[in-house]
Backbone as JSON Lines, residues from 0, in Angstrom:
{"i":0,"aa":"X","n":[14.06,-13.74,-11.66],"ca":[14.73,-14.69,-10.79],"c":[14.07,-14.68,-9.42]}
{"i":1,"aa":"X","n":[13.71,-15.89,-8.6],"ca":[13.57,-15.95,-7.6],"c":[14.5,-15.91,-6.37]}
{"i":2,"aa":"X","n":[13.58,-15.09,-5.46],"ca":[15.1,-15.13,-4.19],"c":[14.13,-16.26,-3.12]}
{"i":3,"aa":"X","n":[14.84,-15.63,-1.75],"ca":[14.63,-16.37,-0.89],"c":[13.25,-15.88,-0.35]}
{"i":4,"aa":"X","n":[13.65,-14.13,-0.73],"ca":[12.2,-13.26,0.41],"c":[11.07,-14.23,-0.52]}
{"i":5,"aa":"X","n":[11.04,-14.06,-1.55],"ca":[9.39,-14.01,-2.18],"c":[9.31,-15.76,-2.72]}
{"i":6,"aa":"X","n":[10.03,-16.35,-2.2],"ca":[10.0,-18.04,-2.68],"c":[8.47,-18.36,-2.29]}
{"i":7,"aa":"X","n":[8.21,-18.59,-1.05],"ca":[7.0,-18.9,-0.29],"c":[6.22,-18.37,-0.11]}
{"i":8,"aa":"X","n":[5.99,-17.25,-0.76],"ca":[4.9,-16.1,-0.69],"c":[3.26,-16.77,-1.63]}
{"i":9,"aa":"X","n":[2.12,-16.19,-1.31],"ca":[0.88,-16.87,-1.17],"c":[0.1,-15.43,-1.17]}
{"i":10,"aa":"X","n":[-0.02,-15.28,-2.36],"ca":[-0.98,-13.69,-2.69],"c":[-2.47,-13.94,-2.79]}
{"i":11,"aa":"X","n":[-3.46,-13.7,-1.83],"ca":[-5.04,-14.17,-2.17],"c":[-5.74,-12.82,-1.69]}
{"i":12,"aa":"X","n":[-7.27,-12.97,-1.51],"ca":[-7.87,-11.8,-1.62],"c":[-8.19,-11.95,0.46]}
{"i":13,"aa":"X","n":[-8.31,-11.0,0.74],"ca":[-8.43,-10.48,2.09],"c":[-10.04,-11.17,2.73]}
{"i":14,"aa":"X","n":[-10.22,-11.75,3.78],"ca":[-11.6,-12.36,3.93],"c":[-11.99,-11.46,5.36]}
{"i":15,"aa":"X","n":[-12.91,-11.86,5.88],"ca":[-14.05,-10.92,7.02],"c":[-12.54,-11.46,8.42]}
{"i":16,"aa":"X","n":[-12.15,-13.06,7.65],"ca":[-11.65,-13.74,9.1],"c":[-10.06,-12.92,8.96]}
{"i":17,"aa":"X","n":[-9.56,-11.77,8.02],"ca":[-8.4,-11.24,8.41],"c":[-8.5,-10.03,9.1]}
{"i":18,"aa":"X","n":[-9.49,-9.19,9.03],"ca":[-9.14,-8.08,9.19],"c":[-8.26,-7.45,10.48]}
{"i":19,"aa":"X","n":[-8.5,-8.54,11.52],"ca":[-8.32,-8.49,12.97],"c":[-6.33,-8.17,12.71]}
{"i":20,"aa":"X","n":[-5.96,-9.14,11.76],"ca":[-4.63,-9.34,11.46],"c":[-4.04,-8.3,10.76]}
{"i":21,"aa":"X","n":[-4.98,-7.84,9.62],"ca":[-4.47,-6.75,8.82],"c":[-4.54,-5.47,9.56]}
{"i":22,"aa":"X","n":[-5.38,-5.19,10.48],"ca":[-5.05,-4.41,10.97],"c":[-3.57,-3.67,12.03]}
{"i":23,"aa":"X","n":[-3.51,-5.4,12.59],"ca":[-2.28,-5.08,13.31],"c":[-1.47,-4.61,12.31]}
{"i":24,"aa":"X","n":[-1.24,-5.54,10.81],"ca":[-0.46,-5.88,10.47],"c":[-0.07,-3.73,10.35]}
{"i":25,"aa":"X","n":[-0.67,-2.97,9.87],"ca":[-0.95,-1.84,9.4],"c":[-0.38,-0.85,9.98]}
{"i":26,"aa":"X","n":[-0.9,-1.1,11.0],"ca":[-0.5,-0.18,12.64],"c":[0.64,-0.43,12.77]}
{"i":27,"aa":"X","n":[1.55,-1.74,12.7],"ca":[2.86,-2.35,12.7],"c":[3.46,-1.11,12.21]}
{"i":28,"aa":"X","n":[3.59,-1.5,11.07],"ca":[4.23,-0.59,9.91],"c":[4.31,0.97,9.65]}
{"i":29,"aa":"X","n":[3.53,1.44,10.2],"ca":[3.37,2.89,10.08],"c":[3.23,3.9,11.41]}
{"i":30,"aa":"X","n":[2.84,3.46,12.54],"ca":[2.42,3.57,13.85],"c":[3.33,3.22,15.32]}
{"i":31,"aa":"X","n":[3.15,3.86,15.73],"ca":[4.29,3.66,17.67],"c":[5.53,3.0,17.13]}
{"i":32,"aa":"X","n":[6.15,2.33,18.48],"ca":[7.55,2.01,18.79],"c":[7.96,1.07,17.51]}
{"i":33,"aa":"X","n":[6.71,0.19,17.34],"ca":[7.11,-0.71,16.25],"c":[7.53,-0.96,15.1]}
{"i":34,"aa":"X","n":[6.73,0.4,14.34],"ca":[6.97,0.9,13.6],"c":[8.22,1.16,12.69]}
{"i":35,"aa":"X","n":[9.02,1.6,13.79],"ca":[10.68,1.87,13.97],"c":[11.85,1.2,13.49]}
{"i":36,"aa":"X","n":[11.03,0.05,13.38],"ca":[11.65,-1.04,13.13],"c":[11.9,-1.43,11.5]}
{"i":37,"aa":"X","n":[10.9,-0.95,10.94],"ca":[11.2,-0.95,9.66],"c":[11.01,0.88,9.09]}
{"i":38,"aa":"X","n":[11.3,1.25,7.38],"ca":[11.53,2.15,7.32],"c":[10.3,3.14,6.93]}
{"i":39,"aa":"X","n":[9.02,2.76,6.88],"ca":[8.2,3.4,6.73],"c":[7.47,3.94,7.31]}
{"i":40,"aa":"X","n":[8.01,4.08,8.43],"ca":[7.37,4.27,9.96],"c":[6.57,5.94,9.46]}
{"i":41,"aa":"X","n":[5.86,6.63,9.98],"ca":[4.99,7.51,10.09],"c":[5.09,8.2,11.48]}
{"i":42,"aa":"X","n":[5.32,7.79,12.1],"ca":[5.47,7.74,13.95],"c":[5.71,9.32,13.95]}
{"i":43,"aa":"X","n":[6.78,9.71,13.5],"ca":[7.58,10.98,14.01],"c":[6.21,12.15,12.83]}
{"i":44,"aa":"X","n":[4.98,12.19,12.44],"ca":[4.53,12.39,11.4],"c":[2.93,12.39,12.49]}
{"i":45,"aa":"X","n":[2.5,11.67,12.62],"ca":[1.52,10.73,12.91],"c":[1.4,9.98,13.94]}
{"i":46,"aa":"X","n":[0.6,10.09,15.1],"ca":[-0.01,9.25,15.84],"c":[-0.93,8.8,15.69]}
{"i":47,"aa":"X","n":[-1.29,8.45,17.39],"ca":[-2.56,7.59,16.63],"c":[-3.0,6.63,15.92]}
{"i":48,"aa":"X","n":[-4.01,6.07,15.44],"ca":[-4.51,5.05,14.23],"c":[-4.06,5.15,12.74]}
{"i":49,"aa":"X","n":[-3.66,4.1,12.5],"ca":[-3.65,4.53,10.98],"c":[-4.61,4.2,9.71]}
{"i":50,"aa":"X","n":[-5.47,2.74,10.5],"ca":[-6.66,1.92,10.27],"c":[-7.74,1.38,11.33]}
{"i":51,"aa":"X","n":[-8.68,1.2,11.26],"ca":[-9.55,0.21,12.14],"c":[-10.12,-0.33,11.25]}
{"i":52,"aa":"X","n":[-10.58,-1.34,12.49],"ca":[-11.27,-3.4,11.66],"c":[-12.08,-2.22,10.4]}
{"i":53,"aa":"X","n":[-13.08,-1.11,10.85],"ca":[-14.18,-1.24,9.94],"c":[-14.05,-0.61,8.61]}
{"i":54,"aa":"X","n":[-12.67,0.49,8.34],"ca":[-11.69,0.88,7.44],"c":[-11.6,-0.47,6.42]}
{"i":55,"aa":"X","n":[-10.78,-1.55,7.23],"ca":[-10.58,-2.14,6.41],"c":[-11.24,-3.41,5.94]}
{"i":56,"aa":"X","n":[-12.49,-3.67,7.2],"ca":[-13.72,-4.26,6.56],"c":[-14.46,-3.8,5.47]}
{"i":57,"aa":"X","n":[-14.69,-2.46,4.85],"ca":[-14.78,-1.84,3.83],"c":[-14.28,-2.29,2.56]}
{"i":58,"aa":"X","n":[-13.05,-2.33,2.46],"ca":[-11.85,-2.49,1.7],"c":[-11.92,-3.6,1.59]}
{"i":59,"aa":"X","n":[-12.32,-5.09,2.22],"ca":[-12.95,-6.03,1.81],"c":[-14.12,-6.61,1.23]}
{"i":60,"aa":"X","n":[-15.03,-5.36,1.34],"ca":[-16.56,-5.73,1.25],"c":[-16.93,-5.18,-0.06]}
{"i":61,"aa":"X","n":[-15.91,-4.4,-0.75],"ca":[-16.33,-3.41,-1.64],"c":[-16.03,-3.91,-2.72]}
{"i":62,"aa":"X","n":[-17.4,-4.3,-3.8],"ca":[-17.31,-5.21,-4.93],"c":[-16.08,-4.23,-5.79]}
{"i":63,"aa":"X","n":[-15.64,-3.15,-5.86],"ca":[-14.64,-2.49,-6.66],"c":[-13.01,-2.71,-6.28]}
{"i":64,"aa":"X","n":[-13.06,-3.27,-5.19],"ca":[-12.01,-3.0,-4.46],"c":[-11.3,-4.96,-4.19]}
{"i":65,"aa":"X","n":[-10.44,-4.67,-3.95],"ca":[-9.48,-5.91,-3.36],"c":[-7.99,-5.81,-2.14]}
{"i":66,"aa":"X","n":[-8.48,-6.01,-1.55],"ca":[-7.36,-6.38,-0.4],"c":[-6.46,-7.2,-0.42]}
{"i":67,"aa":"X","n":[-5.13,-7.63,-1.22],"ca":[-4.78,-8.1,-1.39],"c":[-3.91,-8.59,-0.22]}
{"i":68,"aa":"X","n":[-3.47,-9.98,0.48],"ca":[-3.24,-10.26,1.35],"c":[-2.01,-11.15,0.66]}
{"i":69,"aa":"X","n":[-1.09,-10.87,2.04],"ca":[0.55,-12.03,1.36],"c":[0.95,-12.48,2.64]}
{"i":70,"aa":"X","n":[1.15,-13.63,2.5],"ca":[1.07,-14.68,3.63],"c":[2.4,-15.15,3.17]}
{"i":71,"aa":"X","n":[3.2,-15.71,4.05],"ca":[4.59,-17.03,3.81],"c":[4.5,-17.59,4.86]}
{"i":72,"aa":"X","n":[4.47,-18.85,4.97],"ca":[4.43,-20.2,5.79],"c":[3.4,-19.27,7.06]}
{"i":73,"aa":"X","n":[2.17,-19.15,5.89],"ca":[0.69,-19.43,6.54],"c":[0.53,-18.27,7.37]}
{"i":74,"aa":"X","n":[1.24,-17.14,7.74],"ca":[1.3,-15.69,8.51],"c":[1.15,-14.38,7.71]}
{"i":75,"aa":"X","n":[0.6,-13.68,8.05],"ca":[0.06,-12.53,6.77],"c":[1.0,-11.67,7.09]}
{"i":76,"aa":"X","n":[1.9,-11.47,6.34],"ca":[3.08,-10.36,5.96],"c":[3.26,-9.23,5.44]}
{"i":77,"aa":"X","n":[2.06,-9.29,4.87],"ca":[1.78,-7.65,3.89],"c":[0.46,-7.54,3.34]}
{"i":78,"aa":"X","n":[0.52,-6.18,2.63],"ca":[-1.19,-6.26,2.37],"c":[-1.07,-4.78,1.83]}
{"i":79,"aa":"X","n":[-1.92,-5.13,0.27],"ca":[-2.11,-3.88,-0.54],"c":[-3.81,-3.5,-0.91]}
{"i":80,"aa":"X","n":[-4.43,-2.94,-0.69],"ca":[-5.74,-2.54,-1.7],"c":[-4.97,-2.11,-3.04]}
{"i":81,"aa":"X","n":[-6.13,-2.38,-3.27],"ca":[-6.22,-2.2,-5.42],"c":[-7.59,-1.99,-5.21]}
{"i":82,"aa":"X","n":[-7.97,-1.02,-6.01],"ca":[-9.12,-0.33,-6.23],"c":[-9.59,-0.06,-7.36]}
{"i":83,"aa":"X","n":[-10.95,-0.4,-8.39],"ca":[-10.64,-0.57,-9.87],"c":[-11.92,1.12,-9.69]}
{"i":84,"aa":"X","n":[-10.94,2.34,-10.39],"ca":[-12.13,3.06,-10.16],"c":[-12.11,4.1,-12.31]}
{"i":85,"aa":"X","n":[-12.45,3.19,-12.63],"ca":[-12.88,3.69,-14.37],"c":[-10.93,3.33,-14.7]}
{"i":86,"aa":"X","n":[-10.74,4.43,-15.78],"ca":[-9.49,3.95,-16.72],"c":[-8.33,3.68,-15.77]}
{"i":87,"aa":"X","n":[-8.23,3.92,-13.96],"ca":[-7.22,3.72,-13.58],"c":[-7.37,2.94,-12.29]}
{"i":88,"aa":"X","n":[-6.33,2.15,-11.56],"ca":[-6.56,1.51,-10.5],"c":[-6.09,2.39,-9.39]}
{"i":89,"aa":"X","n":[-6.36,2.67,-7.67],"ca":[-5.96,3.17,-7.15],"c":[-5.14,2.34,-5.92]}
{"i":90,"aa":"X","n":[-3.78,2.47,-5.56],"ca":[-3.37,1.54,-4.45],"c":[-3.25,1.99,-3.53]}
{"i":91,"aa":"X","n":[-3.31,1.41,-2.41],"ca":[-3.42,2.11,-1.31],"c":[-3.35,0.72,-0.11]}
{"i":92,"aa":"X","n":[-2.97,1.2,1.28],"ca":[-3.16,0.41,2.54],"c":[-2.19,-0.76,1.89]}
{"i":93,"aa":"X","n":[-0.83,0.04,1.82],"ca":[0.11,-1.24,1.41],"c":[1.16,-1.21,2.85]}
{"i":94,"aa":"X","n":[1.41,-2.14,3.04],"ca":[2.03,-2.48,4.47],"c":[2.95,-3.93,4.38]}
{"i":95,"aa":"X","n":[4.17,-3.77,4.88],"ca":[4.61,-4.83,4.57],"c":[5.38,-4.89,6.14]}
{"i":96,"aa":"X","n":[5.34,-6.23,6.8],"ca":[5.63,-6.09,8.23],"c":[7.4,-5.3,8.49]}
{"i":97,"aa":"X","n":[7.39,-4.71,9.48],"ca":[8.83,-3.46,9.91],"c":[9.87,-5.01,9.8]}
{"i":98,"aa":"X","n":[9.92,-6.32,10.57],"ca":[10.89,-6.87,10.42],"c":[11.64,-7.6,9.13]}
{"i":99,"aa":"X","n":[10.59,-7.36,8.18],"ca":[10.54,-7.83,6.89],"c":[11.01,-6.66,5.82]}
{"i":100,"aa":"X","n":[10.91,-5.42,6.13],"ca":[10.79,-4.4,5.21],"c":[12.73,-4.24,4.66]}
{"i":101,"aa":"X","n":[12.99,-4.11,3.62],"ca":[14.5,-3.87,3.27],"c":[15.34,-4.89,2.38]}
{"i":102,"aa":"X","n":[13.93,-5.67,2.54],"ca":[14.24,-7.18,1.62],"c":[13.93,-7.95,0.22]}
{"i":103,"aa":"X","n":[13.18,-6.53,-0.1],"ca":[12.58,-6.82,-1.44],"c":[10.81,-7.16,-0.99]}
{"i":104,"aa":"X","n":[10.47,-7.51,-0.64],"ca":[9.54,-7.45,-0.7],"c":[8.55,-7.09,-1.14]}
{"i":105,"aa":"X","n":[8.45,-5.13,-0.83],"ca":[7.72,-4.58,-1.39],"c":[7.62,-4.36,-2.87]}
{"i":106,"aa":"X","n":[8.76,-4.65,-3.44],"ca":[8.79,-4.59,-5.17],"c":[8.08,-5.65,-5.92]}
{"i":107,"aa":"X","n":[8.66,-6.79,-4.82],"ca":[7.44,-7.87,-5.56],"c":[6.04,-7.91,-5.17]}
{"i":108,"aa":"X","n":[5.64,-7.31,-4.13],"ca":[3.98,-7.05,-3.83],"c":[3.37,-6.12,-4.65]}
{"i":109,"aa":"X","n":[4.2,-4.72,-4.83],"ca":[3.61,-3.86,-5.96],"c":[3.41,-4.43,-7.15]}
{"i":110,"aa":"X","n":[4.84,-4.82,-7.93],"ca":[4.16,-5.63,-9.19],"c":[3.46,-6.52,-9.37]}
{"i":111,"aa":"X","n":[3.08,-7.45,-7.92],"ca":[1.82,-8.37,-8.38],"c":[0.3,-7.63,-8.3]}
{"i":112,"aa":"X","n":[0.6,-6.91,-7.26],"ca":[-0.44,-5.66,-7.81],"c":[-1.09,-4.9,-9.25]}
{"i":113,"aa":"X","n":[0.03,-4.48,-9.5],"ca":[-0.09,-3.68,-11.0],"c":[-0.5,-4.87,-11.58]}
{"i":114,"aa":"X","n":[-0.1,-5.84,-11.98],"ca":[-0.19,-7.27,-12.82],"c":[-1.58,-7.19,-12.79]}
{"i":115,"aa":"X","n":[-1.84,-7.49,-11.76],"ca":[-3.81,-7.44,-11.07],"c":[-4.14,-6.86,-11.83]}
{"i":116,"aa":"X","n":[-4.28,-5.57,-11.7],"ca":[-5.12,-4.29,-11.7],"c":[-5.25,-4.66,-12.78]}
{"i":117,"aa":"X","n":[-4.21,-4.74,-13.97],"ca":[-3.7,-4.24,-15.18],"c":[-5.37,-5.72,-15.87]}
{"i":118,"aa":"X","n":[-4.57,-6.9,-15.3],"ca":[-4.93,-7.81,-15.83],"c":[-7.18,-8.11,-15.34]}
{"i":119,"aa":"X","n":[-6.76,-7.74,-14.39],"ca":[-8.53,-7.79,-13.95],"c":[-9.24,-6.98,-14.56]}
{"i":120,"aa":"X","n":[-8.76,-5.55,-14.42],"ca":[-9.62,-4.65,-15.26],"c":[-9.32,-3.61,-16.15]}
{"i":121,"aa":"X","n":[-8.33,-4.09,-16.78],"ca":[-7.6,-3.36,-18.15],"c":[-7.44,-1.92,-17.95]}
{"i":122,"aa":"X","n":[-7.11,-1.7,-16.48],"ca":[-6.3,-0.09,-16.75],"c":[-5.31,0.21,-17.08]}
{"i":123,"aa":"X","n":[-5.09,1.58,-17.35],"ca":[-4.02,1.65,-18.05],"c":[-2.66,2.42,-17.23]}
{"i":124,"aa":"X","n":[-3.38,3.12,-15.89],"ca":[-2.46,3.48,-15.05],"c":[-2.84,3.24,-13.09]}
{"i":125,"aa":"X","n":[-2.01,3.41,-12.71],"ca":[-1.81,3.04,-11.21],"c":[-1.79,4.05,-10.27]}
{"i":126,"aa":"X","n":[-2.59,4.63,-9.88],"ca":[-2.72,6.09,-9.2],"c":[-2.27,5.63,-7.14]}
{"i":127,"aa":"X","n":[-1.92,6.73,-6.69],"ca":[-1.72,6.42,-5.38],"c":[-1.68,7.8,-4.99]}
{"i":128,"aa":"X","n":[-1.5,7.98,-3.5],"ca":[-1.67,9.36,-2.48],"c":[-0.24,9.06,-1.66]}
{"i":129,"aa":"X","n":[0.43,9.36,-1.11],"ca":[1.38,9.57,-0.45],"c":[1.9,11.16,0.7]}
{"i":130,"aa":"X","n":[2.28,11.04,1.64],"ca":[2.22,12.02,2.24],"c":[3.08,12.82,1.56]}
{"i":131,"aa":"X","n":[3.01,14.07,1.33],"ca":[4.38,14.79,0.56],"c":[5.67,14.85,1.13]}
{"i":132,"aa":"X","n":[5.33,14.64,2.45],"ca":[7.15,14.91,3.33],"c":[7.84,13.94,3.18]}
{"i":133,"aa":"X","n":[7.13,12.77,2.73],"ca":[7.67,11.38,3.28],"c":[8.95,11.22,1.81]}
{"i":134,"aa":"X","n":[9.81,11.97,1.62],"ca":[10.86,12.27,1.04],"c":[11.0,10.9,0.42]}
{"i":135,"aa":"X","n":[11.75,10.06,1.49],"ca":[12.71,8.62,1.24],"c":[11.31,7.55,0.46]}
{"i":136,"aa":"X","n":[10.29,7.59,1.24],"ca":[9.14,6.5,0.39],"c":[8.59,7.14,-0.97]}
{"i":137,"aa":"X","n":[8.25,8.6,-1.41],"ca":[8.3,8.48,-2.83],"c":[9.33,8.5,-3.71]}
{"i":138,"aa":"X","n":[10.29,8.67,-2.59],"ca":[11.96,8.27,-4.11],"c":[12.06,6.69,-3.71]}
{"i":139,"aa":"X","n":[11.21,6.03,-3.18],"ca":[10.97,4.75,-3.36],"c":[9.99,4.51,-4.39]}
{"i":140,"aa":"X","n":[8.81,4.9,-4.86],"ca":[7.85,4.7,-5.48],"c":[8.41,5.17,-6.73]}
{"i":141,"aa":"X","n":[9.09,5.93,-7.08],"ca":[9.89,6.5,-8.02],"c":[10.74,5.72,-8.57]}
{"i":142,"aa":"X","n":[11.43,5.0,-8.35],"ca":[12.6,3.82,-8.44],"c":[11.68,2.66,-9.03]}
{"i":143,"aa":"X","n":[10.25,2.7,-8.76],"ca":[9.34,1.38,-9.15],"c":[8.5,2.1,-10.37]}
{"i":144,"aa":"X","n":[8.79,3.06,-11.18],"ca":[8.17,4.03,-12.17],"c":[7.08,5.09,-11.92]}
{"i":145,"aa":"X","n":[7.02,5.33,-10.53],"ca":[5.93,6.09,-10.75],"c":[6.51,7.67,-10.78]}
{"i":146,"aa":"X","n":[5.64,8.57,-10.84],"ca":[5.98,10.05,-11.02],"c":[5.03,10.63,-10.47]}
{"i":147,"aa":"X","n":[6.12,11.84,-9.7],"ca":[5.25,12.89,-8.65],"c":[4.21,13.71,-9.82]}
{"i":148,"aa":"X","n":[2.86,14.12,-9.46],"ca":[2.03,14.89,-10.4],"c":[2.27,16.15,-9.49]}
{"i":149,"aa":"X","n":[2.05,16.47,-8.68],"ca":[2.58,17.8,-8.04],"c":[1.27,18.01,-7.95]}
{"i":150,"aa":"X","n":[0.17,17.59,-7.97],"ca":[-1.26,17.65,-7.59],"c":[-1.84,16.98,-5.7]}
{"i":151,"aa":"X","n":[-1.84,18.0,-4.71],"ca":[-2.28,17.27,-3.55],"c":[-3.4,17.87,-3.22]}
{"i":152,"aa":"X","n":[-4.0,17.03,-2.2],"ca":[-4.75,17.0,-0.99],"c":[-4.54,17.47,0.23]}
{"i":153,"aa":"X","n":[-5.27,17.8,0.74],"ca":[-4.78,18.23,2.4],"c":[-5.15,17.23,3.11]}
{"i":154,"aa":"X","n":[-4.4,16.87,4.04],"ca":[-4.91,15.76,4.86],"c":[-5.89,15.99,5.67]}
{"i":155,"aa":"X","n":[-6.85,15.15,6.25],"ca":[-8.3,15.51,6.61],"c":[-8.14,15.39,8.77]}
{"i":156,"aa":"X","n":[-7.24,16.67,8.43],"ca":[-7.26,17.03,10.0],"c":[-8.41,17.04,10.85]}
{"i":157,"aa":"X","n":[-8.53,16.77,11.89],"ca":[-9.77,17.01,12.83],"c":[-9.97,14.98,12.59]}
{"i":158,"aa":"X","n":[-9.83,14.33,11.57],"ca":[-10.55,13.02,11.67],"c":[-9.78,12.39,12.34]}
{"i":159,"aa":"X","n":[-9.5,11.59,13.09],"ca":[-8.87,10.7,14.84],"c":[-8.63,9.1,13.3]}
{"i":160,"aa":"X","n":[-9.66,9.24,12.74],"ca":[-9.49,7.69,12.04],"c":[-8.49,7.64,11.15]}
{"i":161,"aa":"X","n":[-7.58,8.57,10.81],"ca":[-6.52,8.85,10.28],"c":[-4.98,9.27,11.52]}
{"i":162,"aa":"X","n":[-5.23,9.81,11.94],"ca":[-4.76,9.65,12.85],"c":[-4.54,11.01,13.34]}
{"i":163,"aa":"X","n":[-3.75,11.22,14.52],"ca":[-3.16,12.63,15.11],"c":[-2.0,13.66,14.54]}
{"i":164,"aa":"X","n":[-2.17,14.31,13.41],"ca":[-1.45,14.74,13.07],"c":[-0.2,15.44,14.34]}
{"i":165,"aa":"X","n":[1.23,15.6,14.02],"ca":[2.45,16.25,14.68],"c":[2.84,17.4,14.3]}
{"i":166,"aa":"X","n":[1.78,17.62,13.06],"ca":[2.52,18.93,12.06],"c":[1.51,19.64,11.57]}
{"i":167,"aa":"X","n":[1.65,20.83,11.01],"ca":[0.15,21.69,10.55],"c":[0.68,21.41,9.2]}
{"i":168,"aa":"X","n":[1.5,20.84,8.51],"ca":[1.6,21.06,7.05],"c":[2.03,19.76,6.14]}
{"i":169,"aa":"X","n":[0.85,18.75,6.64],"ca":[0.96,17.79,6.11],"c":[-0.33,17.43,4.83]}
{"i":170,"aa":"X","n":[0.0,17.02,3.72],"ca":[-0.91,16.65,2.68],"c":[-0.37,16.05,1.71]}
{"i":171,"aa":"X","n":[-1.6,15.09,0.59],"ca":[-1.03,13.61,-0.05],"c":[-0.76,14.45,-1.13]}
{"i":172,"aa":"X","n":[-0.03,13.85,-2.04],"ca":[0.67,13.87,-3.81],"c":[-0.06,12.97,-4.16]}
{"i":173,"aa":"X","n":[-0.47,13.18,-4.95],"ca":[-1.09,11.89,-6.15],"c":[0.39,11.77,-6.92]}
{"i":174,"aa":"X","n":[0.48,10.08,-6.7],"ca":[1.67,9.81,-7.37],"c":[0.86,8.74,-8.95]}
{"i":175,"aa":"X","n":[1.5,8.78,-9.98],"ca":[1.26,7.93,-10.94],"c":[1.81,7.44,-11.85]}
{"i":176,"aa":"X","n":[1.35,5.59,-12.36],"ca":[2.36,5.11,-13.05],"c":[1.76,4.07,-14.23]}
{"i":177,"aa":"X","n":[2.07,4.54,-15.7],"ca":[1.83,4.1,-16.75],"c":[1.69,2.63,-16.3]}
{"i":178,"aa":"X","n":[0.84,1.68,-16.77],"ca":[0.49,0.33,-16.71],"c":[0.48,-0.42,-18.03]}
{"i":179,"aa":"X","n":[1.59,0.27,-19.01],"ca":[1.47,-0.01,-20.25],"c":[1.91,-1.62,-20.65]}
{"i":180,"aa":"X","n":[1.9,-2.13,-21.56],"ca":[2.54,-3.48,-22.22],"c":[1.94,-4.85,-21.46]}
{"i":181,"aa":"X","n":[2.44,-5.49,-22.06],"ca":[2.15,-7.05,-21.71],"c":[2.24,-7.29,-20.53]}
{"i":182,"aa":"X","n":[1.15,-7.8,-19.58],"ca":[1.66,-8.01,-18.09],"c":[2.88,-9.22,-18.39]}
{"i":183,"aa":"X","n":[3.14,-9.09,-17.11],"ca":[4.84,-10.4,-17.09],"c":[5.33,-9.91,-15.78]}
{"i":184,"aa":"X","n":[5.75,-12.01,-15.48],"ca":[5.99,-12.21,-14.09],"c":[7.59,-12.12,-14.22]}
{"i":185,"aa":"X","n":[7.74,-11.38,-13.06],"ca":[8.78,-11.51,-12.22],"c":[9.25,-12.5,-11.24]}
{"i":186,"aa":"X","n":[8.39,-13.3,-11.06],"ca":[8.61,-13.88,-9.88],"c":[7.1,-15.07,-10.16]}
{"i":187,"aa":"X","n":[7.51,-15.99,-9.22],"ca":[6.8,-16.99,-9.35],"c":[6.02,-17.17,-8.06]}
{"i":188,"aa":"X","n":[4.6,-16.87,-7.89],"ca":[3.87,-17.08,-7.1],"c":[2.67,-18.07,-6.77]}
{"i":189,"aa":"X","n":[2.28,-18.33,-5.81],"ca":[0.66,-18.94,-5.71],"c":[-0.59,-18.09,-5.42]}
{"i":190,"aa":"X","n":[-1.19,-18.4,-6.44],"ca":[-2.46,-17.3,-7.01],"c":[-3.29,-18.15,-5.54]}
């Protein structure tokens, strides 16, 4: 069923002329006062950057990769990478703007995601990194099928392009989620 959030929504691939946007859009969401505003904020975690243009000029340029960009009445609202790397896709740099966040949104950006992945390059699962503290966002990712592997990373302290860590004991979970069966829409979009 369609609602109201995802009626007008406009999913295409990320170009050289967004990055300026996606970046804000990024920093929005995860970064300073603004942040705050919606629930995925990082702020109290993280200062600092969370992206720059050339991060995510990358993430556009990279024949493996896709930036997926979501626009409604012509303003870019969110934004996921999908990454096709052998039997699994990796997601990442998903951001959906703080005044928008609580509305569904993000459920319908992930599954047009997975849909992607699934459908572009026949993987079979959906891999992602997540900070481990961030409690409330993987019992969000959890609720959308994925499962903690209990396998992390340390976060790559000392690098500024990630940002200023607040804490000495921060590092990602690889989270992951079966991509099994027939893709199928939820929702009705413009490709």
């Amino acid at each position: 069923m369609e609602s109201a959030t995802d009626a007008a929504l406009t999913f295409r691939d990320a170009t050289d002329a967004d990055v300026d946007a996606l970046v804000a859009l990024i920093e929005s969401a995860y970064r300073g006062d603004s942040s705050r505003a919606g629930w995925t904020t990082e702020a109290d975690l993280l200062q600092g950057q969370r992206t720059d243009p050339e991060g995510v000029r990358e993430v556009v340029k990279s024949p493996d990769s896709r930036l997926l960009t979501v626009e409604r009445e012509g303003r870019i609202v969110a934004c996921c990478q999908i990454e096709h790397r052998g039997a699994y896709a990796y997601f990442g740099m998903f951001a959906v703007s703080p005044a928008l966040q609580g509305a569904g949104l993000g459920k319908t950006i992930i599954a047009e995601a997975e849909r992607r992945a699934r459908e572009t390059w026949g993987v079979g699962e959906m891999h992602m990194t997540v900070i481990s503290l961030r409690e409330d966002l993987i019992a969000w990712y959890e609720r959308r099928g994925y499962r903690r592997t209990g396998r992390t990373t340390p976060f790559p302290y000392g690098d500024e392009r990630f940002g200023i860590p607040q804490r000495d004991d921060l590092r990602f979970e690889l989270l992951v989620k079966e991509l099994t069966g027939p893709s199928r829409r939820d929702v009705s979009v413009t490709r």
